[in-house]
């Protein structure tokens, strides 16, 4: 899940039109934050689940149950956990 969290964050930063050197600095900084446990695991989980849902939902023809099932299996978490994140945190990481 950490790798996907990192990739989702990098994608968000790259959308801000950063050049390659700045992107490498951000990757190093994210590695530092993750390696030193400076980002709470619950925030990593929530952010990753929400971003994965954005990606997976259209791929599952907009069927929420199948999308939730896929995400739960991908990360080895319960479907209830995914549903809870979607219900309670859907606007948590918006600008």
PDB file of N, CA and C in Angstrom:
ATOM      1  N   UNK A   1       0.820  -1.178   0.000  1.00  0.00           N
ATOM      2  CA  UNK A   1       0.000   0.000   0.000  1.00  0.00           C
ATOM      3  C   UNK A   1       0.871   1.252   0.000  1.00  0.00           C
ATOM      4  N   UNK A   2       2.023   1.214   0.680  1.00  0.00           N
ATOM      5  CA  UNK A   2       2.900   2.384   0.700  1.00  0.00           C
ATOM      6  C   UNK A   2       3.357   2.779  -0.694  1.00  0.00           C
ATOM      7  N   UNK A   3       3.664   1.785  -1.522  1.00  0.00           N
ATOM      8  CA  UNK A   3       4.124   2.082  -2.874  1.00  0.00           C
ATOM      9  C   UNK A   3       3.027   2.769  -3.683  1.00  0.00           C
ATOM     10  N   UNK A   4       1.806   2.280  -3.585  1.00  0.00           N
ATOM     11  CA  UNK A   4       0.701   2.914  -4.302  1.00  0.00           C
ATOM     12  C   UNK A   4       0.428   4.316  -3.749  1.00  0.00           C
ATOM     13  N   UNK A   5       0.503   4.470  -2.415  1.00  0.00           N
ATOM     14  CA  UNK A   5       0.343   5.785  -1.802  1.00  0.00           C
ATOM     15  C   UNK A   5       1.360   6.752  -2.387  1.00  0.00           C
ATOM     16  N   UNK A   6       2.593   6.316  -2.444  1.00  0.00           N
ATOM     17  CA  UNK A   6       3.677   7.141  -2.989  1.00  0.00           C
ATOM     18  C   UNK A   6       3.407   7.483  -4.454  1.00  0.00           C
ATOM     19  N   UNK A   7       3.006   6.495  -5.230  1.00  0.00           N
ATOM     20  CA  UNK A   7       2.733   6.731  -6.653  1.00  0.00           C
ATOM     21  C   UNK A   7       1.582   7.703  -6.856  1.00  0.00           C
ATOM     22  N   UNK A   8       0.535   7.578  -6.049  1.00  0.00           N
ATOM     23  CA  UNK A   8      -0.597   8.492  -6.169  1.00  0.00           C
ATOM     24  C   UNK A   8      -0.172   9.916  -5.814  1.00  0.00           C
ATOM     25  N   UNK A   9       0.638  10.069  -4.775  1.00  0.00           N
ATOM     26  CA  UNK A   9       1.117  11.401  -4.408  1.00  0.00           C
ATOM     27  C   UNK A   9       2.008  11.983  -5.499  1.00  0.00           C
ATOM     28  N   UNK A  10       2.893  11.161  -6.036  1.00  0.00           N
ATOM     29  CA  UNK A  10       3.769  11.635  -7.107  1.00  0.00           C
ATOM     30  C   UNK A  10       2.968  12.062  -8.328  1.00  0.00           C
ATOM     31  N   UNK A  11       1.947  11.325  -8.653  1.00  0.00           N
ATOM     32  CA  UNK A  11       1.093  11.689  -9.786  1.00  0.00           C
ATOM     33  C   UNK A  11       0.450  13.049  -9.541  1.00  0.00           C
ATOM     34  N   UNK A  12      -0.030  13.254  -8.330  1.00  0.00           N
ATOM     35  CA  UNK A  12      -0.649  14.539  -7.996  1.00  0.00           C
ATOM     36  C   UNK A  12       0.361  15.684  -8.115  1.00  0.00           C
ATOM     37  N   UNK A  13       1.589  15.459  -7.658  1.00  0.00           N
ATOM     38  CA  UNK A  13       2.624  16.491  -7.767  1.00  0.00           C
ATOM     39  C   UNK A  13       3.028  16.730  -9.214  1.00  0.00           C
ATOM     40  N   UNK A  14       3.121  15.674  -9.998  1.00  0.00           N
ATOM     41  CA  UNK A  14       3.521  15.816 -11.398  1.00  0.00           C
ATOM     42  C   UNK A  14       2.496  16.612 -12.189  1.00  0.00           C
ATOM     43  N   UNK A  15       1.258  16.565 -11.791  1.00  0.00           N
ATOM     44  CA  UNK A  15       0.218  17.360 -12.451  1.00  0.00           C
ATOM     45  C   UNK A  15       0.463  18.857 -12.273  1.00  0.00           C
ATOM     46  N   UNK A  16       1.258  19.188 -11.285  1.00  0.00           N
ATOM     47  CA  UNK A  16       1.586  20.592 -11.042  1.00  0.00           C
ATOM     48  C   UNK A  16       2.724  21.063 -11.951  1.00  0.00           C
ATOM     49  N   UNK A  17       3.063  20.264 -12.984  1.00  0.00           N
ATOM     50  CA  UNK A  17       4.082  20.610 -13.989  1.00  0.00           C
ATOM     51  C   UNK A  17       5.475  20.799 -13.405  1.00  0.00           C
ATOM     52  N   UNK A  18       5.877  19.893 -12.553  1.00  0.00           N
ATOM     53  CA  UNK A  18       7.216  19.953 -11.993  1.00  0.00           C
ATOM     54  C   UNK A  18       8.210  19.390 -12.995  1.00  0.00           C
ATOM     55  N   UNK A  19       9.418  19.953 -13.015  1.00  0.00           N
ATOM     56  CA  UNK A  19      10.433  19.380 -13.899  1.00  0.00           C
ATOM     57  C   UNK A  19      11.033  18.141 -13.244  1.00  0.00           C
ATOM     58  N   UNK A  20      11.863  17.411 -13.980  1.00  0.00           N
ATOM     59  CA  UNK A  20      12.366  16.111 -13.518  1.00  0.00           C
ATOM     60  C   UNK A  20      13.181  16.223 -12.235  1.00  0.00           C
ATOM     61  N   UNK A  21      14.026  17.248 -12.114  1.00  0.00           N
ATOM     62  CA  UNK A  21      14.838  17.402 -10.903  1.00  0.00           C
ATOM     63  C   UNK A  21      13.961  17.604  -9.673  1.00  0.00           C
ATOM     64  N   UNK A  22      12.926  18.408  -9.822  1.00  0.00           N
ATOM     65  CA  UNK A  22      12.024  18.630  -8.696  1.00  0.00           C
ATOM     66  C   UNK A  22      11.269  17.350  -8.353  1.00  0.00           C
ATOM     67  N   UNK A  23      10.889  16.583  -9.369  1.00  0.00           N
ATOM     68  CA  UNK A  23      10.192  15.321  -9.136  1.00  0.00           C
ATOM     69  C   UNK A  23      11.079  14.345  -8.364  1.00  0.00           C
ATOM     70  N   UNK A  24      12.370  14.278  -8.714  1.00  0.00           N
ATOM     71  CA  UNK A  24      13.294  13.401  -7.986  1.00  0.00           C
ATOM     72  C   UNK A  24      13.442  13.846  -6.540  1.00  0.00           C
ATOM     73  N   UNK A  25      13.482  15.148  -6.300  1.00  0.00           N
ATOM     74  CA  UNK A  25      13.568  15.653  -4.934  1.00  0.00           C
ATOM     75  C   UNK A  25      12.324  15.260  -4.145  1.00  0.00           C
ATOM     76  N   UNK A  26      11.181  15.326  -4.785  1.00  0.00           N
ATOM     77  CA  UNK A  26       9.940  14.956  -4.113  1.00  0.00           C
ATOM     78  C   UNK A  26       9.930  13.465  -3.796  1.00  0.00           C
ATOM     79  N   UNK A  27      10.397  12.647  -4.727  1.00  0.00           N
ATOM     80  CA  UNK A  27      10.479  11.203  -4.489  1.00  0.00           C
ATOM     81  C   UNK A  27      11.363  10.917  -3.282  1.00  0.00           C
ATOM     82  N   UNK A  28      12.518  11.573  -3.217  1.00  0.00           N
ATOM     83  CA  UNK A  28      13.421  11.390  -2.073  1.00  0.00           C
ATOM     84  C   UNK A  28      12.755  11.845  -0.777  1.00  0.00           C
ATOM     85  N   UNK A  29      12.051  12.962  -0.846  1.00  0.00           N
ATOM     86  CA  UNK A  29      11.373  13.478   0.342  1.00  0.00           C
ATOM     87  C   UNK A  29      10.272  12.522   0.807  1.00  0.00           C
ATOM     88  N   UNK A  30       9.492  11.996  -0.142  1.00  0.00           N
ATOM     89  CA  UNK A  30       8.450  11.032   0.216  1.00  0.00           C
ATOM     90  C   UNK A  30       9.051   9.770   0.835  1.00  0.00           C
ATOM     91  N   UNK A  31      10.164   9.312   0.263  1.00  0.00           N
ATOM     92  CA  UNK A  31      10.852   8.149   0.840  1.00  0.00           C
ATOM     93  C   UNK A  31      11.251   8.429   2.283  1.00  0.00           C
ATOM     94  N   UNK A  32      11.758   9.617   2.530  1.00  0.00           N
ATOM     95  CA  UNK A  32      12.167  10.001   3.876  1.00  0.00           C
ATOM     96  C   UNK A  32      10.965   9.976   4.823  1.00  0.00           C
ATOM     97  N   UNK A  33       9.856  10.583   4.391  1.00  0.00           N
ATOM     98  CA  UNK A  33       8.663  10.616   5.240  1.00  0.00           C
ATOM     99  C   UNK A  33       8.164   9.211   5.550  1.00  0.00           C
ATOM    100  N   UNK A  34       8.138   8.351   4.527  1.00  0.00           N
ATOM    101  CA  UNK A  34       7.658   6.988   4.727  1.00  0.00           C
ATOM    102  C   UNK A  34       8.624   6.155   5.556  1.00  0.00           C
ATOM    103  N   UNK A  35       9.921   6.280   5.277  1.00  0.00           N
ATOM    104  CA  UNK A  35      10.929   5.499   6.007  1.00  0.00           C
ATOM    105  C   UNK A  35      10.970   5.845   7.491  1.00  0.00           C
ATOM    106  N   UNK A  36      10.670   7.093   7.819  1.00  0.00           N
ATOM    107  CA  UNK A  36      10.732   7.536   9.214  1.00  0.00           C
ATOM    108  C   UNK A  36       9.353   7.585   9.879  1.00  0.00           C
ATOM    109  N   UNK A  37       8.358   7.011   9.190  1.00  0.00           N
ATOM    110  CA  UNK A  37       7.006   6.891   9.746  1.00  0.00           C
ATOM    111  C   UNK A  37       6.439   8.247  10.176  1.00  0.00           C
ATOM    112  N   UNK A  38       6.682   9.266   9.362  1.00  0.00           N
ATOM    113  CA  UNK A  38       6.197  10.602   9.680  1.00  0.00           C
ATOM    114  C   UNK A  38       4.790  10.856   9.134  1.00  0.00           C
ATOM    115  N   UNK A  39       4.294   9.934   8.338  1.00  0.00           N
ATOM    116  CA  UNK A  39       2.918  10.003   7.860  1.00  0.00           C
ATOM    117  C   UNK A  39       2.186   8.824   8.503  1.00  0.00           C
ATOM    118  N   UNK A  40       1.079   9.126   9.142  1.00  0.00           N
ATOM    119  CA  UNK A  40       0.336   8.071   9.836  1.00  0.00           C
ATOM    120  C   UNK A  40      -0.159   7.016   8.860  1.00  0.00           C
ATOM    121  N   UNK A  41      -0.075   5.773   9.286  1.00  0.00           N
ATOM    122  CA  UNK A  41      -0.504   4.645   8.455  1.00  0.00           C
ATOM    123  C   UNK A  41      -1.975   4.777   8.060  1.00  0.00           C
ATOM    124  N   UNK A  42      -2.793   5.305   8.952  1.00  0.00           N
ATOM    125  CA  UNK A  42      -4.215   5.459   8.615  1.00  0.00           C
ATOM    126  C   UNK A  42      -4.409   6.457   7.478  1.00  0.00           C
ATOM    127  N   UNK A  43      -3.620   7.511   7.443  1.00  0.00           N
ATOM    128  CA  UNK A  43      -3.724   8.468   6.341  1.00  0.00           C
ATOM    129  C   UNK A  43      -3.253   7.855   5.028  1.00  0.00           C
ATOM    130  N   UNK A  44      -2.208   7.051   5.091  1.00  0.00           N
ATOM    131  CA  UNK A  44      -1.728   6.354   3.896  1.00  0.00           C
ATOM    132  C   UNK A  44      -2.832   5.443   3.371  1.00  0.00           C
ATOM    133  N   UNK A  45      -3.450   4.692   4.270  1.00  0.00           N
ATOM    134  CA  UNK A  45      -4.504   3.760   3.880  1.00  0.00           C
ATOM    135  C   UNK A  45      -5.695   4.511   3.269  1.00  0.00           C
ATOM    136  N   UNK A  46      -6.156   5.544   3.939  1.00  0.00           N
ATOM    137  CA  UNK A  46      -7.316   6.292   3.445  1.00  0.00           C
ATOM    138  C   UNK A  46      -7.042   6.915   2.077  1.00  0.00           C
ATOM    139  N   UNK A  47      -5.925   7.585   1.959  1.00  0.00           N
ATOM    140  CA  UNK A  47      -5.588   8.257   0.699  1.00  0.00           C
ATOM    141  C   UNK A  47      -5.480   7.252  -0.440  1.00  0.00           C
ATOM    142  N   UNK A  48      -4.816   6.143  -0.179  1.00  0.00           N
ATOM    143  CA  UNK A  48      -4.623   5.126  -1.214  1.00  0.00           C
ATOM    144  C   UNK A  48      -5.951   4.503  -1.630  1.00  0.00           C
ATOM    145  N   UNK A  49      -6.802   4.203  -0.670  1.00  0.00           N
ATOM    146  CA  UNK A  49      -8.101   3.627  -0.989  1.00  0.00           C
ATOM    147  C   UNK A  49      -8.914   4.593  -1.845  1.00  0.00           C
ATOM    148  N   UNK A  50      -8.938   5.856  -1.481  1.00  0.00           N
ATOM    149  CA  UNK A  50      -9.709   6.840  -2.244  1.00  0.00           C
ATOM    150  C   UNK A  50      -9.176   7.000  -3.666  1.00  0.00           C
ATOM    151  N   UNK A  51      -7.855   7.046  -3.813  1.00  0.00           N
ATOM    152  CA  UNK A  51      -7.269   7.185  -5.149  1.00  0.00           C
ATOM    153  C   UNK A  51      -7.485   5.923  -5.978  1.00  0.00           C
ATOM    154  N   UNK A  52      -7.346   4.763  -5.346  1.00  0.00           N
ATOM    155  CA  UNK A  52      -7.590   3.512  -6.064  1.00  0.00           C
ATOM    156  C   UNK A  52      -9.046   3.429  -6.519  1.00  0.00           C
ATOM    157  N   UNK A  53      -9.954   3.903  -5.681  1.00  0.00           N
ATOM    158  CA  UNK A  53     -11.358   3.880  -6.066  1.00  0.00           C
ATOM    159  C   UNK A  53     -11.588   4.749  -7.302  1.00  0.00           C
ATOM    160  N   UNK A  54     -10.968   5.927  -7.343  1.00  0.00           N
ATOM    161  CA  UNK A  54     -11.089   6.805  -8.517  1.00  0.00           C
ATOM    162  C   UNK A  54     -10.625   6.099  -9.790  1.00  0.00           C
ATOM    163  N   UNK A  55      -9.579   5.304  -9.677  1.00  0.00           N
ATOM    164  CA  UNK A  55      -9.031   4.595 -10.839  1.00  0.00           C
ATOM    165  C   UNK A  55      -9.867   3.366 -11.188  1.00  0.00           C
ATOM    166  N   UNK A  56     -10.211   2.586 -10.178  1.00  0.00           N
ATOM    167  CA  UNK A  56     -10.859   1.291 -10.396  1.00  0.00           C
ATOM    168  C   UNK A  56     -12.348   1.400 -10.751  1.00  0.00           C
ATOM    169  N   UNK A  57     -13.032   2.384 -10.219  1.00  0.00           N
ATOM    170  CA  UNK A  57     -14.477   2.503 -10.388  1.00  0.00           C
ATOM    171  C   UNK A  57     -14.902   2.511 -11.868  1.00  0.00           C
ATOM    172  N   UNK A  58     -14.311   3.339 -12.707  1.00  0.00           N
ATOM    173  CA  UNK A  58     -14.698   3.291 -14.135  1.00  0.00           C
ATOM    174  C   UNK A  58     -14.329   1.958 -14.794  1.00  0.00           C
ATOM    175  N   UNK A  59     -13.242   1.343 -14.359  1.00  0.00           N
ATOM    176  CA  UNK A  59     -12.814   0.075 -14.945  1.00  0.00           C
ATOM    177  C   UNK A  59     -13.786  -1.066 -14.624  1.00  0.00           C
ATOM    178  N   UNK A  60     -14.565  -0.884 -13.575  1.00  0.00           N
ATOM    179  CA  UNK A  60     -15.565  -1.889 -13.179  1.00  0.00           C
ATOM    180  C   UNK A  60     -16.968  -1.439 -13.598  1.00  0.00           C
ATOM    181  N   UNK A  61     -17.029  -0.668 -14.666  1.00  0.00           N
ATOM    182  CA  UNK A  61     -18.296  -0.174 -15.210  1.00  0.00           C
ATOM    183  C   UNK A  61     -19.163   0.499 -14.133  1.00  0.00           C
ATOM    184  N   UNK A  62     -18.512   1.216 -13.228  1.00  0.00           N
ATOM    185  CA  UNK A  62     -19.184   2.000 -12.185  1.00  0.00           C
ATOM    186  C   UNK A  62     -20.026   1.137 -11.242  1.00  0.00           C
ATOM    187  N   UNK A  63     -19.544  -0.076 -10.967  1.00  0.00           N
ATOM    188  CA  UNK A  63     -20.162  -0.949  -9.966  1.00  0.00           C
ATOM    189  C   UNK A  63     -19.354  -0.832  -8.675  1.00  0.00           C
ATOM    190  N   UNK A  64     -19.947  -0.187  -7.690  1.00  0.00           N
ATOM    191  CA  UNK A  64     -19.233   0.068  -6.433  1.00  0.00           C
ATOM    192  C   UNK A  64     -18.833  -1.212  -5.714  1.00  0.00           C
ATOM    193  N   UNK A  65     -19.753  -2.167  -5.631  1.00  0.00           N
ATOM    194  CA  UNK A  65     -19.474  -3.388  -4.880  1.00  0.00           C
ATOM    195  C   UNK A  65     -18.279  -4.131  -5.457  1.00  0.00           C
ATOM    196  N   UNK A  66     -18.217  -4.256  -6.777  1.00  0.00           N
ATOM    197  CA  UNK A  66     -17.095  -4.950  -7.410  1.00  0.00           C
ATOM    198  C   UNK A  66     -15.792  -4.166  -7.217  1.00  0.00           C
ATOM    199  N   UNK A  67     -15.890  -2.843  -7.275  1.00  0.00           N
ATOM    200  CA  UNK A  67     -14.712  -2.006  -7.075  1.00  0.00           C
ATOM    201  C   UNK A  67     -14.184  -2.152  -5.649  1.00  0.00           C
ATOM    202  N   UNK A  68     -15.089  -2.124  -4.684  1.00  0.00           N
ATOM    203  CA  UNK A  68     -14.700  -2.286  -3.279  1.00  0.00           C
ATOM    204  C   UNK A  68     -14.070  -3.658  -3.068  1.00  0.00           C
ATOM    205  N   UNK A  69     -14.653  -4.687  -3.636  1.00  0.00           N
ATOM    206  CA  UNK A  69     -14.126  -6.044  -3.532  1.00  0.00           C
ATOM    207  C   UNK A  69     -12.697  -6.112  -4.086  1.00  0.00           C
ATOM    208  N   UNK A  70     -12.478  -5.500  -5.234  1.00  0.00           N
ATOM    209  CA  UNK A  70     -11.154  -5.502  -5.870  1.00  0.00           C
ATOM    210  C   UNK A  70     -10.116  -4.800  -4.998  1.00  0.00           C
ATOM    211  N   UNK A  71     -10.479  -3.642  -4.476  1.00  0.00           N
ATOM    212  CA  UNK A  71      -9.543  -2.884  -3.626  1.00  0.00           C
ATOM    213  C   UNK A  71      -9.238  -3.657  -2.347  1.00  0.00           C
ATOM    214  N   UNK A  72     -10.256  -4.230  -1.727  1.00  0.00           N
ATOM    215  CA  UNK A  72     -10.060  -5.001  -0.493  1.00  0.00           C
ATOM    216  C   UNK A  72      -9.113  -6.169  -0.739  1.00  0.00           C
ATOM    217  N   UNK A  73      -9.301  -6.872  -1.838  1.00  0.00           N
ATOM    218  CA  UNK A  73      -8.429  -8.005  -2.155  1.00  0.00           C
ATOM    219  C   UNK A  73      -7.020  -7.554  -2.501  1.00  0.00           C
ATOM    220  N   UNK A  74      -6.881  -6.448  -3.196  1.00  0.00           N
ATOM    221  CA  UNK A  74      -5.558  -5.957  -3.588  1.00  0.00           C
ATOM    222  C   UNK A  74      -4.692  -5.665  -2.368  1.00  0.00           C
ATOM    223  N   UNK A  75      -5.301  -5.087  -1.333  1.00  0.00           N
ATOM    224  CA  UNK A  75      -4.529  -4.677  -0.152  1.00  0.00           C
ATOM    225  C   UNK A  75      -4.705  -5.587   1.055  1.00  0.00           C
ATOM    226  N   UNK A  76      -5.483  -6.649   0.909  1.00  0.00           N
ATOM    227  CA  UNK A  76      -5.668  -7.576   2.020  1.00  0.00           C
ATOM    228  C   UNK A  76      -6.375  -6.951   3.203  1.00  0.00           C
ATOM    229  N   UNK A  77      -7.366  -6.122   2.928  1.00  0.00           N
ATOM    230  CA  UNK A  77      -8.142  -5.478   3.986  1.00  0.00           C
ATOM    231  C   UNK A  77      -9.606  -5.883   3.797  1.00  0.00           C
ATOM    232  N   UNK A  78     -10.413  -5.613   4.809  1.00  0.00           N
ATOM    233  CA  UNK A  78     -11.817  -6.004   4.718  1.00  0.00           C
ATOM    234  C   UNK A  78     -12.589  -5.043   3.809  1.00  0.00           C
ATOM    235  N   UNK A  79     -13.642  -5.574   3.217  1.00  0.00           N
ATOM    236  CA  UNK A  79     -14.506  -4.732   2.385  1.00  0.00           C
ATOM    237  C   UNK A  79     -15.136  -3.635   3.230  1.00  0.00           C
ATOM    238  N   UNK A  80     -15.452  -3.954   4.485  1.00  0.00           N
ATOM    239  CA  UNK A  80     -16.041  -2.958   5.390  1.00  0.00           C
ATOM    240  C   UNK A  80     -15.092  -1.769   5.573  1.00  0.00           C
ATOM    241  N   UNK A  81     -13.803  -2.029   5.663  1.00  0.00           N
ATOM    242  CA  UNK A  81     -12.825  -0.952   5.790  1.00  0.00           C
ATOM    243  C   UNK A  81     -12.879  -0.031   4.582  1.00  0.00           C
ATOM    244  N   UNK A  82     -12.951  -0.622   3.405  1.00  0.00           N
ATOM    245  CA  UNK A  82     -13.016   0.180   2.176  1.00  0.00           C
ATOM    246  C   UNK A  82     -14.300   0.997   2.160  1.00  0.00           C
ATOM    247  N   UNK A  83     -15.434   0.363   2.476  1.00  0.00           N
ATOM    248  CA  UNK A  83     -16.709   1.081   2.494  1.00  0.00           C
ATOM    249  C   UNK A  83     -16.668   2.244   3.492  1.00  0.00           C
ATOM    250  N   UNK A  84     -16.079   2.015   4.660  1.00  0.00           N
ATOM    251  CA  UNK A  84     -16.003   3.054   5.682  1.00  0.00           C
ATOM    252  C   UNK A  84     -15.178   4.241   5.192  1.00  0.00           C
ATOM    253  N   UNK A  85     -14.048   3.967   4.575  1.00  0.00           N
ATOM    254  CA  UNK A  85     -13.214   5.049   4.046  1.00  0.00           C
ATOM    255  C   UNK A  85     -13.982   5.830   2.988  1.00  0.00           C
ATOM    256  N   UNK A  86     -14.656   5.127   2.095  1.00  0.00           N
ATOM    257  CA  UNK A  86     -15.414   5.804   1.042  1.00  0.00           C
ATOM    258  C   UNK A  86     -16.534   6.659   1.626  1.00  0.00           C
ATOM    259  N   UNK A  87     -17.176   6.160   2.657  1.00  0.00           N
ATOM    260  CA  UNK A  87     -18.302   6.874   3.269  1.00  0.00           C
ATOM    261  C   UNK A  87     -17.836   8.063   4.104  1.00  0.00           C
ATOM    262  N   UNK A  88     -16.820   7.862   4.931  1.00  0.00           N
ATOM    263  CA  UNK A  88     -16.439   8.868   5.924  1.00  0.00           C
ATOM    264  C   UNK A  88     -15.350   9.838   5.474  1.00  0.00           C
ATOM    265  N   UNK A  89     -14.609   9.495   4.433  1.00  0.00           N
ATOM    266  CA  UNK A  89     -13.433  10.305   4.111  1.00  0.00           C
ATOM    267  C   UNK A  89     -13.383  10.771   2.662  1.00  0.00           C
ATOM    268  N   UNK A  90     -14.504  10.701   1.966  1.00  0.00           N
ATOM    269  CA  UNK A  90     -14.511  10.985   0.536  1.00  0.00           C
ATOM    270  C   UNK A  90     -13.993  12.392   0.215  1.00  0.00           C
ATOM    271  N   UNK A  91     -14.179  13.362   1.063  1.00  0.00           N
ATOM    272  CA  UNK A  91     -13.729  14.734   0.802  1.00  0.00           C
ATOM    273  C   UNK A  91     -12.483  15.120   1.610  1.00  0.00           C
ATOM    274  N   UNK A  92     -11.924  14.169   2.317  1.00  0.00           N
ATOM    275  CA  UNK A  92     -10.827  14.456   3.230  1.00  0.00           C
ATOM    276  C   UNK A  92      -9.575  15.013   2.560  1.00  0.00           C
ATOM    277  N   UNK A  93      -9.227  14.540   1.366  1.00  0.00           N
ATOM    278  CA  UNK A  93      -7.970  14.917   0.747  1.00  0.00           C
ATOM    279  C   UNK A  93      -8.161  15.854  -0.444  1.00  0.00           C
ATOM    280  N   UNK A  94      -9.314  16.485  -0.533  1.00  0.00           N
ATOM    281  CA  UNK A  94      -9.530  17.459  -1.593  1.00  0.00           C
ATOM    282  C   UNK A  94      -8.805  18.747  -1.261  1.00  0.00           C
ATOM    283  N   UNK A  95      -8.587  19.536  -2.297  1.00  0.00           N
ATOM    284  CA  UNK A  95      -7.909  20.832  -2.087  1.00  0.00           C
ATOM    285  C   UNK A  95      -8.758  21.750  -1.257  1.00  0.00           C
TER     286      UNK A  95
END
